[in-house]
Amino acid sequence: MLVPGRSIFDYGCGRGGDLRSLISMGYTASGWDPGHRPDTVKTSADVVNLGYVINVIEDRVERAETLRAAWQLAERVLVVSGRLVWESRNLIGRRVYDGIITQSGTFQKFYEQSELSAWIEQVLGVKPAAAAPGIFYVFRDESAQQEFLANRVYVYRPQVRIDPHAQYEANRDRLAPLIDFMTAHARPPKKGELNTTNQDEIKEEFGSIGRALNLIHRVTDDEYWQQITAQRRSELLVYAALARFGGRPKLSQLNMTLRNDIKTSFGSYRDFTVQGDRLLVAVGNPTMVIISARSSKVGKQTPTALYVHRNALAELPPLLQVYEGCARTLTGTIENANLVKLSVVKPQVSFLSYPAFEREAHPTLRSAVTVNLRELTVNWRDYSKSPNPPLLHRKEEFVSRDDPRRDLYAKLTKAEMRAGLYECPEQIGTEQGWQRALFSRGKLVRGHRLHNR
């Protein structure tokens, strides 16, 4: 939301630490706070932040009035954040109204994720978009919200192979914006979609965009562009399915580039929405979920779930991307989660954090955010202080087919299998169990190599 040229107003800015940081980074930012900056004039801004303010207001009427006041100032988007119920597990306090008075004497209201979303919609009459647990965006313009939602669909593109050609090599930089557009949208740009300077440079060299396109197709494989077309169509289908949750937008509420993509891939907006609805309905069918999971070319299969690294999510079948997207619609993006667990026995998605995944051969689980799609609940579990946390093996099975370290992971797995370390898989799923297995075989792991002790 914070891009150069946009103004920011922090509604309830406290002592202004965030404002000082934003201003030092070149943003136009100001803020108001009833305790620390009461004399500051409340001004409209592109982005208004109501950050962890509503959870400290005891009076429900005042809480709603504060939300409305912040919304009135937001010209583009209002960011609303509040504390979630899992933060109160170990908190000692006294119940007051719908919250508690903590030992430090402050009031705190803790929300369920779905509760906070519903309250924002009830007060403002606008459905918010979940950005992260406890954080929501409320957009002033429907097209801005749809652009945000469309950009959250995972994107995968195979590597392109360029055949040697003197004219192409001489104009590689000039043609790059055109190839990038075609790769992103699976079609040539229409009038006004390509930067004017780039377009003029291409026309000056080739005479027309069409001649430049002919050269690009001469030096690339038709099969590559067929893959791009299929991939873009799948991405649009995922977006069509997930757009249902916010109330399907009208075609006129989408930006022109997205409209052109839909027309190219589906012909009509009606066909686009009908197929998106069918995909969303299929996600509610347990048989379809398990069939799709078992046919996936990426991810680690277990009897109850499919585990996928975040760099492979775009390579999942569209149905599974919508399944994961349903969970993300509720909870927003879990920034630290690098693995996703898609249950095939119940409607549940877990976002797992393994901070040392790239660094360690057998990383341990730090935390898990689990979304139950039947109950519409979001729960968090902390493993950081566990003496025996869950641990990963066979890392190559989780990651993208294009992951540059996949072969390294696979070589370690083969060495561990030859050493007999996987003979009792039920005993090595935790850190202590794995260390016992290594010790019993006289082995240890350094980096991503297996050694004798």
Short mmCIF file of C-alpha atoms in Angstrom, two decimals:
data_model
loop_
_atom_site.label_atom_id
_atom_site.label_comp_id
_atom_site.label_asym_id
_atom_site.label_seq_id
_atom_site.Cartn_x
_atom_site.Cartn_y
_atom_site.Cartn_z
CA MET A 1 0.00 0.00 0.00
CA LEU A 2 2.93 2.33 0.62
CA VAL A 3 4.28 3.45 -2.74
CA PRO A 4 6.07 6.71 -3.65
CA GLY A 5 3.68 9.60 -4.08
CA ARG A 6 1.00 8.34 -1.71
CA SER A 7 0.29 10.22 1.51
CA ILE A 8 -0.11 8.47 4.88
CA PHE A 9 -2.03 9.42 8.01
CA ASP A 10 -1.55 7.43 11.21
CA TYR A 11 -4.78 7.62 13.23
CA GLY A 12 -3.64 6.92 16.79
CA CYS A 13 0.07 7.34 16.16
CA GLY A 14 1.22 7.23 19.80
CA ARG A 15 4.52 9.06 20.21
CA GLY A 16 5.06 9.14 16.46
CA GLY A 17 7.90 6.64 16.05
CA ASP A 18 6.43 5.15 12.89
CA LEU A 19 5.87 8.63 11.43
CA ARG A 20 9.51 9.59 11.94
CA SER A 21 10.61 6.41 10.20
CA LEU A 22 8.26 6.94 7.26
CA ILE A 23 9.28 10.58 6.83
CA SER A 24 12.97 9.62 6.91
CA MET A 25 12.22 7.18 4.07
CA GLY A 26 10.76 9.98 1.95
CA TYR A 27 7.03 9.47 2.52
CA THR A 28 4.54 12.27 3.15
CA ALA A 29 3.22 11.22 6.55
CA SER A 30 1.41 12.77 9.52
CA GLY A 31 -0.56 11.49 12.46
CA TRP A 32 -2.87 12.23 15.37
CA ASP A 33 -3.12 10.72 18.82
CA PRO A 34 -5.50 11.73 21.64
CA GLY A 35 -2.78 11.38 24.28
CA HIS A 36 0.47 12.38 22.59
CA ARG A 37 -0.55 14.52 19.58
CA PRO A 38 -4.02 15.90 20.33
CA ASP A 39 -3.43 19.23 18.56
CA THR A 40 -2.51 17.72 15.19
CA VAL A 41 -5.13 18.39 12.53
CA LYS A 42 -6.76 15.20 11.25
CA THR A 43 -6.23 15.26 7.50
CA SER A 44 -7.26 13.03 4.62
CA ALA A 45 -4.61 10.80 3.07
CA ASP A 46 -4.27 8.07 0.46
CA VAL A 47 -3.48 5.52 3.17
CA VAL A 48 -4.87 5.81 6.71
CA ASN A 49 -3.54 3.46 9.37
CA LEU A 50 -5.67 2.53 12.39
CA GLY A 51 -3.02 0.33 13.95
CA TYR A 52 -3.88 -1.53 17.17
CA VAL A 53 -6.19 1.26 18.32
CA ILE A 54 -9.62 -0.39 18.37
CA ASN A 55 -8.45 -3.13 20.74
CA VAL A 56 -7.68 -0.61 23.53
CA ILE A 57 -11.06 1.20 23.44
CA GLU A 58 -13.43 -0.10 26.13
CA ASP A 59 -16.64 1.55 24.97
CA ARG A 60 -18.17 -0.23 21.97
CA VAL A 61 -19.84 2.91 20.63
CA GLU A 62 -16.61 4.89 20.80
CA ARG A 63 -14.79 1.98 19.15
CA ALA A 64 -17.16 2.07 16.16
CA GLU A 65 -17.03 5.87 15.97
CA THR A 66 -13.24 5.74 15.85
CA LEU A 67 -13.34 3.29 12.97
CA ARG A 68 -15.79 5.50 11.05
CA ALA A 69 -13.70 8.62 11.71
CA ALA A 70 -10.57 6.97 10.36
CA TRP A 71 -12.49 5.68 7.32
CA GLN A 72 -13.71 9.19 6.47
CA LEU A 73 -10.09 10.29 6.09
CA ALA A 74 -9.03 7.40 3.84
CA GLU A 75 -8.97 8.38 0.17
CA ARG A 76 -7.61 5.06 -1.11
CA VAL A 77 -7.36 2.48 1.68
CA LEU A 78 -7.82 2.15 5.44
CA VAL A 79 -5.57 -0.31 7.25
CA VAL A 80 -7.21 -1.72 10.40
CA SER A 81 -5.37 -3.97 12.84
CA GLY A 82 -6.34 -5.52 16.15
CA ARG A 83 -5.07 -8.18 18.52
CA LEU A 84 -6.24 -11.78 18.12
CA VAL A 85 -7.47 -14.23 20.73
CA TRP A 86 -4.35 -16.41 20.60
CA GLU A 87 -2.35 -13.48 22.03
CA SER A 88 -4.37 -13.67 25.25
CA ARG A 89 -3.59 -17.30 26.12
CA ASN A 90 -1.01 -16.56 28.79
CA LEU A 91 -2.31 -13.13 29.73
CA ILE A 92 -3.56 -12.58 33.27
CA GLY A 93 -6.28 -9.98 33.69
CA ARG A 94 -9.77 -9.08 34.85
CA ARG A 95 -12.80 -9.36 32.53
CA VAL A 96 -14.38 -6.01 31.66
CA TYR A 97 -17.11 -5.62 29.02
CA ASP A 98 -15.92 -7.65 26.01
CA GLY A 99 -12.22 -7.52 26.92
CA ILE A 100 -9.88 -7.62 29.89
CA ILE A 101 -7.95 -5.21 32.08
CA THR A 102 -4.35 -6.43 32.06
CA GLN A 103 -1.94 -6.43 35.00
CA SER A 104 -0.48 -3.19 33.64
CA GLY A 105 -3.92 -1.57 33.90
CA THR A 106 -4.68 -1.32 30.16
CA PHE A 107 -7.83 -2.52 28.42
CA GLN A 108 -7.47 -5.08 25.63
CA LYS A 109 -10.13 -6.51 23.35
CA PHE A 110 -9.05 -9.71 21.57
CA TYR A 111 -10.74 -10.76 18.33
CA GLU A 112 -11.25 -13.88 16.31
CA GLN A 113 -10.09 -13.20 12.75
CA SER A 114 -13.58 -13.70 11.32
CA GLU A 115 -15.08 -11.60 14.14
CA LEU A 116 -12.84 -8.62 13.34
CA SER A 117 -13.66 -8.87 9.63
CA ALA A 118 -17.41 -9.04 10.30
CA TRP A 119 -17.27 -6.08 12.71
CA ILE A 120 -15.44 -3.87 10.21
CA GLU A 121 -18.00 -4.73 7.53
CA GLN A 122 -20.91 -4.11 9.90
CA VAL A 123 -19.64 -0.68 10.95
CA LEU A 124 -18.47 0.60 7.56
CA GLY A 125 -20.74 -1.31 5.19
CA VAL A 126 -17.69 -2.35 3.16
CA LYS A 127 -16.21 -5.85 3.10
CA PRO A 128 -12.53 -5.71 4.09
CA ALA A 129 -9.73 -7.78 2.57
CA ALA A 130 -7.60 -9.79 5.00
CA ALA A 131 -3.97 -8.75 4.68
CA ALA A 132 -2.56 -10.84 7.54
CA PRO A 133 -3.78 -12.24 10.87
CA GLY A 134 -5.42 -9.33 12.68
CA ILE A 135 -4.82 -6.91 9.77
CA PHE A 136 -7.37 -5.83 7.15
CA TYR A 137 -7.46 -3.45 4.18
CA VAL A 138 -10.65 -1.50 3.47
CA PHE A 139 -10.52 -0.07 -0.05
CA ARG A 140 -12.36 3.05 -1.09
CA ASP A 141 -12.54 1.94 -4.74
CA GLU A 142 -13.69 -1.51 -5.84
CA SER A 143 -11.19 -1.64 -8.71
CA ALA A 144 -8.30 -1.11 -6.28
CA GLN A 145 -9.51 -4.01 -4.15
CA GLN A 146 -9.86 -6.28 -7.17
CA GLU A 147 -6.36 -5.35 -8.34
CA PHE A 148 -5.03 -6.25 -4.88
CA LEU A 149 -6.88 -9.59 -4.88
CA ALA A 150 -5.82 -10.45 -8.44
CA ASN A 151 -2.18 -9.75 -7.57
CA ARG A 152 -2.36 -12.25 -4.70
CA VAL A 153 -2.87 -15.17 -7.08
CA TYR A 154 0.33 -17.19 -7.33
CA VAL A 155 2.20 -16.90 -10.63
CA TYR A 156 4.48 -19.48 -12.23
CA ARG A 157 6.32 -19.14 -15.52
CA PRO A 158 8.61 -21.79 -17.07
CA GLN A 159 12.07 -20.76 -18.28
CA VAL A 160 12.13 -19.49 -21.84
CA ARG A 161 14.77 -20.70 -24.30
CA ILE A 162 15.94 -18.16 -26.89
CA ASP A 163 17.39 -19.46 -30.16
CA PRO A 164 20.49 -17.59 -31.44
CA HIS A 165 19.52 -14.71 -33.73
CA ALA A 166 21.64 -11.66 -34.54
CA GLN A 167 18.77 -9.16 -34.78
CA TYR A 168 17.27 -10.34 -31.50
CA GLU A 169 20.62 -10.16 -29.67
CA ALA A 170 21.18 -6.64 -30.96
CA ASN A 171 17.75 -5.56 -29.62
CA ARG A 172 17.46 -7.72 -26.49
CA ASP A 173 17.05 -4.79 -24.09
CA ARG A 174 14.64 -3.00 -26.42
CA LEU A 175 12.43 -6.09 -26.70
CA ALA A 176 12.55 -7.02 -23.01
CA PRO A 177 9.45 -4.97 -21.94
CA LEU A 178 7.43 -6.54 -24.77
CA ILE A 179 8.48 -10.08 -23.86
CA ASP A 180 7.82 -9.38 -20.17
CA PHE A 181 4.28 -8.22 -20.97
CA MET A 182 3.57 -11.23 -23.17
CA THR A 183 4.94 -13.57 -20.51
CA ALA A 184 2.82 -11.99 -17.79
CA HIS A 185 -0.45 -11.74 -19.74
CA ALA A 186 -0.17 -14.49 -22.38
CA ARG A 187 -1.00 -12.04 -25.16
CA PRO A 188 0.46 -9.04 -27.01
CA PRO A 189 -0.21 -5.63 -25.45
CA LYS A 190 -3.14 -3.57 -26.63
CA LYS A 191 -3.02 0.17 -27.20
CA GLY A 192 -1.86 2.02 -24.09
CA GLU A 193 -0.71 -1.08 -22.20
CA LEU A 194 2.98 -0.79 -23.06
CA ASN A 195 5.09 2.11 -21.83
CA THR A 196 5.07 4.84 -24.50
CA THR A 197 8.85 5.15 -24.56
CA ASN A 198 9.33 1.38 -24.94
CA GLN A 199 6.69 1.25 -27.68
CA ASP A 200 8.30 4.11 -29.63
CA GLU A 201 11.75 2.50 -29.42
CA ILE A 202 10.39 -0.81 -30.76
CA LYS A 203 8.54 0.90 -33.61
CA GLU A 204 11.62 2.93 -34.51
CA GLU A 205 13.73 -0.24 -34.83
CA PHE A 206 11.18 -2.69 -36.31
CA GLY A 207 8.60 -0.44 -37.94
CA SER A 208 5.71 -1.92 -35.94
CA ILE A 209 4.95 -3.97 -32.83
CA GLY A 210 3.74 -6.78 -35.10
CA ARG A 211 7.18 -7.21 -36.70
CA ALA A 212 8.80 -7.29 -33.29
CA LEU A 213 6.32 -9.99 -32.24
CA ASN A 214 7.22 -12.02 -35.33
CA LEU A 215 10.88 -11.94 -34.34
CA ILE A 216 10.08 -13.00 -30.78
CA HIS A 217 8.08 -15.98 -32.03
CA ARG A 218 10.91 -16.96 -34.40
CA VAL A 219 13.43 -17.22 -31.56
CA THR A 220 11.12 -18.96 -29.04
CA ASP A 221 9.18 -22.24 -29.06
CA ASP A 222 5.43 -22.32 -29.69
CA GLU A 223 5.19 -24.84 -26.85
CA TYR A 224 6.51 -22.24 -24.41
CA TRP A 225 3.74 -19.77 -25.31
CA GLN A 226 1.16 -22.55 -25.09
CA GLN A 227 2.33 -23.21 -21.53
CA ILE A 228 2.11 -19.50 -20.73
CA THR A 229 -1.43 -19.34 -22.13
CA ALA A 230 -2.55 -22.33 -20.03
CA GLN A 231 -0.88 -20.95 -16.92
CA ARG A 232 -2.45 -17.49 -17.29
CA ARG A 233 -5.88 -19.05 -17.83
CA SER A 234 -5.46 -21.07 -14.61
CA GLU A 235 -4.45 -17.93 -12.68
CA LEU A 236 -7.53 -16.08 -13.88
CA LEU A 237 -9.74 -19.03 -12.91
CA VAL A 238 -8.29 -19.03 -9.39
CA TYR A 239 -8.97 -15.29 -9.15
CA ALA A 240 -12.54 -15.78 -10.47
CA ALA A 241 -13.23 -18.40 -7.79
CA LEU A 242 -11.80 -16.39 -4.92
CA ALA A 243 -13.44 -13.13 -6.04
CA ARG A 244 -16.76 -14.66 -4.95
CA PHE A 245 -15.93 -14.01 -1.30
CA GLY A 246 -15.95 -10.24 -1.69
CA GLY A 247 -19.04 -10.16 -3.87
CA ARG A 248 -18.27 -10.72 -7.55
CA PRO A 249 -17.27 -7.37 -9.11
CA LYS A 250 -18.77 -6.02 -12.31
CA LEU A 251 -16.55 -6.12 -15.38
CA SER A 252 -16.47 -2.31 -15.36
CA GLN A 253 -14.91 -2.39 -11.87
CA LEU A 254 -11.79 -4.19 -13.13
CA ASN A 255 -8.80 -2.39 -14.59
CA MET A 256 -8.47 -2.47 -18.37
CA THR A 257 -5.51 -4.86 -18.47
CA LEU A 258 -7.33 -7.44 -16.35
CA ARG A 259 -10.43 -7.06 -18.55
CA ASN A 260 -8.34 -7.68 -21.66
CA ASP A 261 -6.75 -10.77 -20.09
CA ILE A 262 -10.20 -12.18 -19.28
CA LYS A 263 -11.53 -11.48 -22.78
CA THR A 264 -8.49 -13.14 -24.39
CA SER A 265 -8.63 -16.27 -22.18
CA PHE A 266 -12.40 -16.73 -21.84
CA GLY A 267 -14.12 -14.71 -24.54
CA SER A 268 -16.78 -13.33 -22.21
CA TYR A 269 -17.03 -12.24 -18.59
CA ARG A 270 -19.94 -14.62 -18.09
CA ASP A 271 -17.90 -17.67 -19.11
CA PHE A 272 -15.12 -16.46 -16.84
CA THR A 273 -17.41 -16.17 -13.79
CA VAL A 274 -19.28 -19.44 -14.48
CA GLN A 275 -16.06 -21.43 -14.66
CA GLY A 276 -14.75 -19.72 -11.54
CA ASP A 277 -17.93 -20.68 -9.67
CA ARG A 278 -17.58 -24.30 -10.78
CA LEU A 279 -14.01 -24.39 -9.49
CA LEU A 280 -15.06 -22.93 -6.14
CA VAL A 281 -17.87 -25.49 -5.79
CA ALA A 282 -15.40 -28.30 -6.56
CA VAL A 283 -13.23 -27.21 -3.62
CA GLY A 284 -16.14 -28.07 -1.34
CA ASN A 285 -16.14 -31.66 -2.63
CA PRO A 286 -13.74 -33.80 -0.50
CA THR A 287 -13.35 -36.34 -3.30
CA MET A 288 -12.25 -33.66 -5.76
CA VAL A 289 -9.76 -32.29 -3.23
CA ILE A 290 -8.10 -35.65 -2.62
CA ILE A 291 -8.02 -36.51 -6.34
CA SER A 292 -6.43 -33.17 -7.11
CA ALA A 293 -3.91 -33.56 -4.28
CA ARG A 294 -2.89 -37.05 -5.35
CA SER A 295 -2.39 -35.90 -8.95
CA SER A 296 -0.24 -32.90 -7.98
CA LYS A 297 3.22 -32.84 -9.55
CA VAL A 298 4.64 -30.86 -6.64
CA GLY A 299 4.47 -31.29 -2.87
CA LYS A 300 5.07 -34.07 -0.37
CA GLN A 301 2.26 -36.61 -0.13
CA THR A 302 1.22 -38.09 3.23
CA PRO A 303 -1.89 -40.18 4.01
CA THR A 304 -3.71 -37.13 5.37
CA ALA A 305 -2.25 -34.12 3.56
CA LEU A 306 -0.17 -32.54 0.83
CA TYR A 307 2.73 -30.34 2.01
CA VAL A 308 4.03 -27.66 -0.38
CA HIS A 309 6.78 -25.06 -0.14
CA ARG A 310 5.61 -21.53 -0.92
CA ASN A 311 7.85 -21.41 -4.02
CA ALA A 312 5.78 -24.26 -5.53
CA LEU A 313 2.27 -23.01 -4.75
CA ALA A 314 1.81 -21.62 -8.26
CA GLU A 315 2.52 -25.09 -9.67
CA LEU A 316 -0.36 -26.69 -7.79
CA PRO A 317 -3.53 -27.67 -9.70
CA PRO A 318 -5.98 -24.71 -9.78
CA LEU A 319 -8.40 -26.48 -7.42
CA LEU A 320 -5.73 -26.72 -4.71
CA GLN A 321 -4.71 -23.11 -5.25
CA VAL A 322 -8.32 -22.10 -4.59
CA TYR A 323 -8.37 -24.38 -1.51
CA GLU A 324 -5.32 -22.59 -0.13
CA GLY A 325 -6.75 -19.26 -1.27
CA CYS A 326 -9.96 -19.85 0.71
CA ALA A 327 -7.84 -20.06 3.86
CA ARG A 328 -5.86 -16.96 2.91
CA THR A 329 -9.09 -15.07 2.24
CA LEU A 330 -9.89 -15.54 5.91
CA THR A 331 -6.48 -15.07 7.48
CA GLY A 332 -4.48 -13.01 4.99
CA THR A 333 -0.83 -13.68 4.21
CA ILE A 334 1.28 -15.36 6.90
CA GLU A 335 4.59 -13.65 6.18
CA ASN A 336 6.87 -16.12 7.97
CA ALA A 337 5.19 -19.28 6.69
CA ASN A 338 7.21 -21.09 4.02
CA LEU A 339 5.29 -24.40 3.95
CA VAL A 340 1.57 -25.00 3.46
CA LYS A 341 -0.22 -28.14 4.65
CA LEU A 342 -3.37 -28.94 2.67
CA SER A 343 -5.44 -31.51 4.55
CA VAL A 344 -7.24 -34.11 2.44
CA VAL A 345 -9.29 -35.53 5.33
CA LYS A 346 -10.96 -32.32 6.54
CA PRO A 347 -11.35 -28.74 5.26
CA GLN A 348 -8.25 -27.36 6.92
CA VAL A 349 -5.14 -25.51 5.78
CA SER A 350 -2.06 -24.89 7.91
CA PHE A 351 0.65 -22.31 7.27
CA LEU A 352 3.92 -23.57 8.72
CA SER A 353 7.05 -21.61 9.57
CA TYR A 354 10.43 -23.32 9.17
CA PRO A 355 12.88 -20.37 9.41
CA ALA A 356 15.95 -22.50 8.70
CA PHE A 357 14.50 -24.36 5.69
CA GLU A 358 17.17 -23.19 3.22
CA ARG A 359 20.02 -23.24 5.71
CA GLU A 360 19.54 -26.54 7.55
CA ALA A 361 19.16 -30.02 6.07
CA HIS A 362 16.46 -30.93 8.60
CA PRO A 363 14.79 -27.72 9.81
CA THR A 364 12.42 -27.69 12.78
CA LEU A 365 8.95 -26.16 12.99
CA ARG A 366 8.79 -22.73 14.65
CA SER A 367 5.06 -21.97 14.46
CA ALA A 368 1.82 -22.97 12.74
CA VAL A 369 -1.29 -21.01 11.81
CA THR A 370 -4.20 -23.38 11.15
CA VAL A 371 -7.38 -22.33 9.35
CA ASN A 372 -10.47 -24.50 9.77
CA LEU A 373 -12.68 -23.69 6.81
CA ARG A 374 -15.76 -25.35 8.27
CA GLU A 375 -15.61 -23.49 11.58
CA LEU A 376 -14.02 -20.33 10.07
CA THR A 377 -11.45 -20.25 12.86
CA VAL A 378 -7.77 -19.29 12.84
CA ASN A 379 -5.47 -20.76 15.48
CA TRP A 380 -1.79 -20.25 16.16
CA ARG A 381 0.61 -22.66 17.83
CA ASP A 382 4.13 -21.83 18.97
CA TYR A 383 6.84 -24.52 18.78
CA SER A 384 9.81 -22.21 19.39
CA LYS A 385 10.21 -23.34 23.02
CA SER A 386 9.38 -26.97 22.44
CA PRO A 387 12.14 -29.37 23.56
CA ASN A 388 11.20 -31.76 20.75
CA PRO A 389 9.70 -29.89 17.74
CA PRO A 390 8.60 -31.56 14.48
CA LEU A 391 11.36 -31.88 11.89
CA LEU A 392 11.49 -32.19 8.08
CA HIS A 393 13.04 -34.82 5.81
CA ARG A 394 13.12 -35.16 2.01
CA LYS A 395 13.13 -31.41 1.38
CA GLU A 396 13.25 -31.91 -2.38
CA GLU A 397 9.64 -33.14 -2.31
CA PHE A 398 8.31 -29.83 -0.96
CA VAL A 399 9.89 -27.35 -3.35
CA SER A 400 9.30 -26.13 -6.89
CA ARG A 401 10.52 -28.19 -9.79
CA ASP A 402 12.72 -25.22 -10.72
CA ASP A 403 14.30 -24.83 -7.26
CA PRO A 404 18.08 -24.66 -7.86
CA ARG A 405 18.85 -26.62 -4.67
CA ARG A 406 16.45 -29.47 -5.33
CA ASP A 407 19.18 -31.82 -6.55
CA LEU A 408 21.28 -31.07 -3.46
CA TYR A 409 18.35 -31.98 -1.20
CA ALA A 410 17.68 -35.17 -3.20
CA LYS A 411 21.31 -36.35 -2.95
CA LEU A 412 21.16 -36.08 0.85
CA THR A 413 17.90 -38.03 0.95
CA LYS A 414 19.43 -40.85 -1.12
CA ALA A 415 22.45 -41.01 1.19
CA GLU A 416 20.21 -41.13 4.26
CA MET A 417 18.10 -43.90 2.73
CA ARG A 418 21.21 -45.95 1.92
CA ALA A 419 22.29 -45.54 5.55
CA GLY A 420 18.97 -47.00 6.76
CA LEU A 421 17.88 -43.82 8.52
CA TYR A 422 14.33 -43.98 7.12
CA GLU A 423 13.56 -47.58 8.10
CA CYS A 424 11.31 -46.45 11.00
CA PRO A 425 9.67 -43.25 9.69
CA GLU A 426 7.33 -43.03 12.69
CA GLN A 427 10.36 -42.53 14.96
CA ILE A 428 12.19 -39.74 13.12
CA GLY A 429 9.50 -37.07 12.78
CA THR A 430 10.79 -35.04 15.74
CA GLU A 431 14.21 -33.60 16.53
CA GLN A 432 14.98 -36.02 19.37
CA GLY A 433 13.83 -39.04 17.38
CA TRP A 434 15.98 -38.02 14.42
CA GLN A 435 19.07 -37.50 16.60
CA ARG A 436 18.59 -40.96 18.11
CA ALA A 437 18.39 -42.48 14.61
CA LEU A 438 21.58 -40.72 13.54
CA PHE A 439 23.42 -41.79 16.67
CA SER A 440 22.34 -45.43 16.35
CA ARG A 441 23.72 -45.55 12.80
CA GLY A 442 26.91 -43.70 13.65
CA LYS A 443 26.05 -40.79 11.36
CA LEU A 444 25.81 -37.01 11.49
CA VAL A 445 24.69 -34.32 9.04
CA ARG A 446 26.83 -31.30 8.21
CA GLY A 447 25.35 -28.81 5.80
CA HIS A 448 23.54 -31.04 3.33
CA ARG A 449 25.95 -33.96 3.51
CA LEU A 450 25.87 -37.16 5.55
CA HIS A 451 29.08 -38.12 7.39
CA ASN A 452 30.30 -40.88 9.69
CA ARG A 453 30.79 -39.90 13.31
#
